[in-house]
Amino acid sequence: FQYLKRLDQGYNLDTFFYEVHSVDGSPAECLQHFLLHCGITDPSWSELRNFAWFLNVQLRDCEASVFCNPDFVQDTLQGF
């Protein structure tokens, strides 16, 4: 949710990293962002859960990858 919120606000996500146990926004705001970005017009709770789970796995792997680390790649992959 924190990535989606910052994406909608126009922040540079290349330098953002999720902080464990940090709270940002309300549950209603989180649900709103998931509904906007999941790609399904009227998703079920199961589809929203799968979207959130998949996004979480992908972003966790991205944060752990040296190839997505802005300090390592410098400005060669801006926006990647």
mmCIF file of C-alpha atoms in Angstrom:
data_model
loop_
_atom_site.group_PDB
_atom_site.id
_atom_site.type_symbol
_atom_site.label_atom_id
_atom_site.label_comp_id
_atom_site.label_asym_id
_atom_site.label_seq_id
_atom_site.Cartn_x
_atom_site.Cartn_y
_atom_site.Cartn_z
ATOM 1 C CA PHE A 1 0.000 0.000 0.000
ATOM 2 C CA GLN A 2 2.807 2.415 0.850
ATOM 3 C CA TYR A 3 4.292 2.016 -2.630
ATOM 4 C CA LEU A 4 0.921 2.513 -4.346
ATOM 5 C CA LYS A 5 0.184 5.601 -2.271
ATOM 6 C CA ARG A 6 3.533 7.168 -3.140
ATOM 7 C CA LEU A 7 3.135 6.195 -6.796
ATOM 8 C CA ASP A 8 -0.169 8.077 -6.958
ATOM 9 C CA GLN A 9 1.437 11.088 -5.250
ATOM 10 C CA GLY A 10 4.239 11.187 -7.846
ATOM 11 C CA TYR A 11 7.121 10.251 -5.538
ATOM 12 C CA ASN A 12 10.314 8.661 -6.836
ATOM 13 C CA LEU A 13 9.915 5.030 -5.765
ATOM 14 C CA ASP A 14 13.537 4.169 -6.584
ATOM 15 C CA THR A 15 14.668 5.502 -3.213
ATOM 16 C CA PHE A 16 11.717 4.352 -1.075
ATOM 17 C CA PHE A 17 12.025 1.291 1.146
ATOM 18 C CA TYR A 18 9.265 -0.208 3.264
ATOM 19 C CA GLU A 19 9.802 0.040 7.021
ATOM 20 C CA VAL A 20 8.563 -3.032 8.906
ATOM 21 C CA HIS A 21 5.638 -2.350 11.266
ATOM 22 C CA SER A 22 5.255 1.235 10.032
ATOM 23 C CA VAL A 23 1.695 2.499 9.727
ATOM 24 C CA ASP A 24 0.860 4.882 6.921
ATOM 25 C CA GLY A 25 -2.725 5.846 6.174
ATOM 26 C CA SER A 26 -6.000 4.231 7.138
ATOM 27 C CA PRO A 27 -7.460 0.812 6.257
ATOM 28 C CA ALA A 28 -10.032 2.580 4.045
ATOM 29 C CA GLU A 29 -7.273 4.398 2.144
ATOM 30 C CA CYS A 30 -5.393 1.122 1.707
ATOM 31 C CA LEU A 31 -8.493 -0.579 0.296
ATOM 32 C CA GLN A 32 -9.091 2.337 -2.053
ATOM 33 C CA HIS A 33 -5.566 2.079 -3.489
ATOM 34 C CA PHE A 34 -5.871 -1.693 -3.916
ATOM 35 C CA LEU A 35 -9.181 -1.250 -5.750
ATOM 36 C CA LEU A 36 -7.655 1.370 -8.055
ATOM 37 C CA HIS A 37 -4.579 -0.658 -8.936
ATOM 38 C CA CYS A 38 -5.636 -4.314 -8.948
ATOM 39 C CA GLY A 39 -6.821 -4.191 -12.568
ATOM 40 C CA ILE A 40 -10.204 -5.824 -11.980
ATOM 41 C CA THR A 41 -13.424 -3.790 -12.169
ATOM 42 C CA ASP A 42 -15.264 -5.471 -9.291
ATOM 43 C CA PRO A 43 -12.740 -7.695 -7.469
ATOM 44 C CA SER A 44 -13.625 -10.218 -4.802
ATOM 45 C CA TRP A 45 -11.834 -10.218 -1.456
ATOM 46 C CA SER A 46 -9.844 -13.205 -2.669
ATOM 47 C CA GLU A 47 -8.692 -11.326 -5.775
ATOM 48 C CA LEU A 48 -7.690 -8.307 -3.676
ATOM 49 C CA ARG A 49 -5.787 -10.562 -1.283
ATOM 50 C CA ASN A 50 -3.959 -12.250 -4.160
ATOM 51 C CA PHE A 51 -3.094 -8.859 -5.674
ATOM 52 C CA ALA A 52 -1.731 -7.581 -2.338
ATOM 53 C CA TRP A 53 0.217 -10.811 -1.752
ATOM 54 C CA PHE A 54 1.754 -10.824 -5.252
ATOM 55 C CA LEU A 55 2.657 -7.126 -5.060
ATOM 56 C CA ASN A 56 4.228 -7.661 -1.639
ATOM 57 C CA VAL A 57 6.370 -10.566 -2.879
ATOM 58 C CA GLN A 58 7.526 -8.636 -5.942
ATOM 59 C CA LEU A 59 8.387 -5.483 -3.989
ATOM 60 C CA ARG A 60 10.198 -7.449 -1.262
ATOM 61 C CA ASP A 61 12.305 -9.180 -3.927
ATOM 62 C CA CYS A 62 12.939 -5.846 -5.636
ATOM 63 C CA GLU A 63 14.132 -4.248 -2.391
ATOM 64 C CA ALA A 64 16.444 -7.214 -1.757
ATOM 65 C CA SER A 65 17.958 -7.174 -5.267
ATOM 66 C CA VAL A 66 21.283 -5.422 -5.730
ATOM 67 C CA PHE A 67 20.210 -4.595 -9.292
ATOM 68 C CA CYS A 68 17.355 -2.445 -7.947
ATOM 69 C CA ASN A 69 19.514 -0.691 -5.354
ATOM 70 C CA PRO A 70 19.885 2.969 -6.400
ATOM 71 C CA ASP A 71 23.293 3.183 -4.708
ATOM 72 C CA PHE A 72 24.566 0.295 -6.858
ATOM 73 C CA VAL A 73 23.057 1.149 -10.239
ATOM 74 C CA GLN A 74 23.427 4.934 -9.839
ATOM 75 C CA ASP A 75 21.219 6.586 -12.484
ATOM 76 C CA THR A 76 21.614 3.940 -15.207
ATOM 77 C CA LEU A 77 18.175 2.366 -14.613
ATOM 78 C CA GLN A 78 16.142 5.420 -13.614
ATOM 79 C CA GLY A 79 12.492 4.441 -13.270
ATOM 80 C CA PHE A 80 13.118 0.755 -13.840
#
